[in-house]
Coordinates of C-alpha atoms in Angstrom, one line a residue:
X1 CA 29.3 36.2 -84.6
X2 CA 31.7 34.7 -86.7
X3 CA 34.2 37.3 -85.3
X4 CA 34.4 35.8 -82.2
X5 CA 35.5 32.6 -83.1
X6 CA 37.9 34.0 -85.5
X7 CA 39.8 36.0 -82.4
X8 CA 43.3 35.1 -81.2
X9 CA 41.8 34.7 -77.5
X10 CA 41.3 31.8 -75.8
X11 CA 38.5 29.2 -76.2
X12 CA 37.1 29.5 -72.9
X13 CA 36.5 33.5 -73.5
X14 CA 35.2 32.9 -76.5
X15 CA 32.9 30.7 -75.2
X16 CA 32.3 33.5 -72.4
X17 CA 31.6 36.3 -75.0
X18 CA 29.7 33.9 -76.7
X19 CA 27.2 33.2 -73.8
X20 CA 26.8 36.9 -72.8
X21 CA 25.5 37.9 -76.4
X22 CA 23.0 35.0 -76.8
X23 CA 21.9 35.5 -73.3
X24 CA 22.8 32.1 -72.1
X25 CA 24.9 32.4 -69.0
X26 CA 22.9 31.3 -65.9
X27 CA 21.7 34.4 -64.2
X28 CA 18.7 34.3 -62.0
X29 CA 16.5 36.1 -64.4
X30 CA 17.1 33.9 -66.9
X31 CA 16.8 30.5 -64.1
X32 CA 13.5 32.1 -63.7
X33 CA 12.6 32.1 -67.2
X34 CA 13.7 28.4 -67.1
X35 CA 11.0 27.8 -64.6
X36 CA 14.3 27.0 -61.9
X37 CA 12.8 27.7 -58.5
X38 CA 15.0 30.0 -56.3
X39 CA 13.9 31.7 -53.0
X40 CA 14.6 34.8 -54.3
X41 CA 15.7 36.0 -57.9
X42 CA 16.9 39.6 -56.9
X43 CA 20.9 39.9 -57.2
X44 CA 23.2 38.3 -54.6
X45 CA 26.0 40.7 -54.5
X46 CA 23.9 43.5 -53.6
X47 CA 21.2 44.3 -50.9
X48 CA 19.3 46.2 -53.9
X49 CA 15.7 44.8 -54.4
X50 CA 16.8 44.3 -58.2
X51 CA 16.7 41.1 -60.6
X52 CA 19.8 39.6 -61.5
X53 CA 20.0 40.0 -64.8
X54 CA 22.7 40.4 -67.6
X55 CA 22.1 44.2 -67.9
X56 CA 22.8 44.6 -64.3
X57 CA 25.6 42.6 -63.6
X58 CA 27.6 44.0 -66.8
X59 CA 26.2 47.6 -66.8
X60 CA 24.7 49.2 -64.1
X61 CA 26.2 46.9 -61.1
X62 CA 28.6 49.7 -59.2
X63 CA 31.8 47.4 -59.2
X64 CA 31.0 46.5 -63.5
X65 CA 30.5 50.7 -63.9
X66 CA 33.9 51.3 -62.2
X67 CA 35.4 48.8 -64.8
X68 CA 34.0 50.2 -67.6
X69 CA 35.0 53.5 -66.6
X70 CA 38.9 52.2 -66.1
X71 CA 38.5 50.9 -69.8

């Protein structure tokens, strides 16, 4: 991951990107690993019955899918 670091972008991306591949930004699946008590762990943006987890919100979330397919 040494990569990252070495990147012209700026800290708080890094940071970001950092997070996302070690699976430490604060989604509710992983607040639920944590042992966090939430009334409900299924995602917030959406009325889907789904956890909130990294996968979801960068992949197969509808609005993250129509980014990816602008990239």
């Amino acid at each position: 991951f040494q990569w990252i670091w070495n990147s012209s972008c700026q800290p708080k991306h890094k940071v970001f990107f950092w997070r996302l591949l070690h699976d430490r930004l604060n989604t509710r699946n992983l607040l639920r690993r944590k042992t966090f008590h939430l009334d409900s762990y299924n995602c917030a943006l959406n009325n889907f019955q789904q956890e909130e987890t990294l996968h979801h919100l960068f992949w197969t979330y509808p609005f993250a899918s129509q980014c990816w397919d602008i990239i």
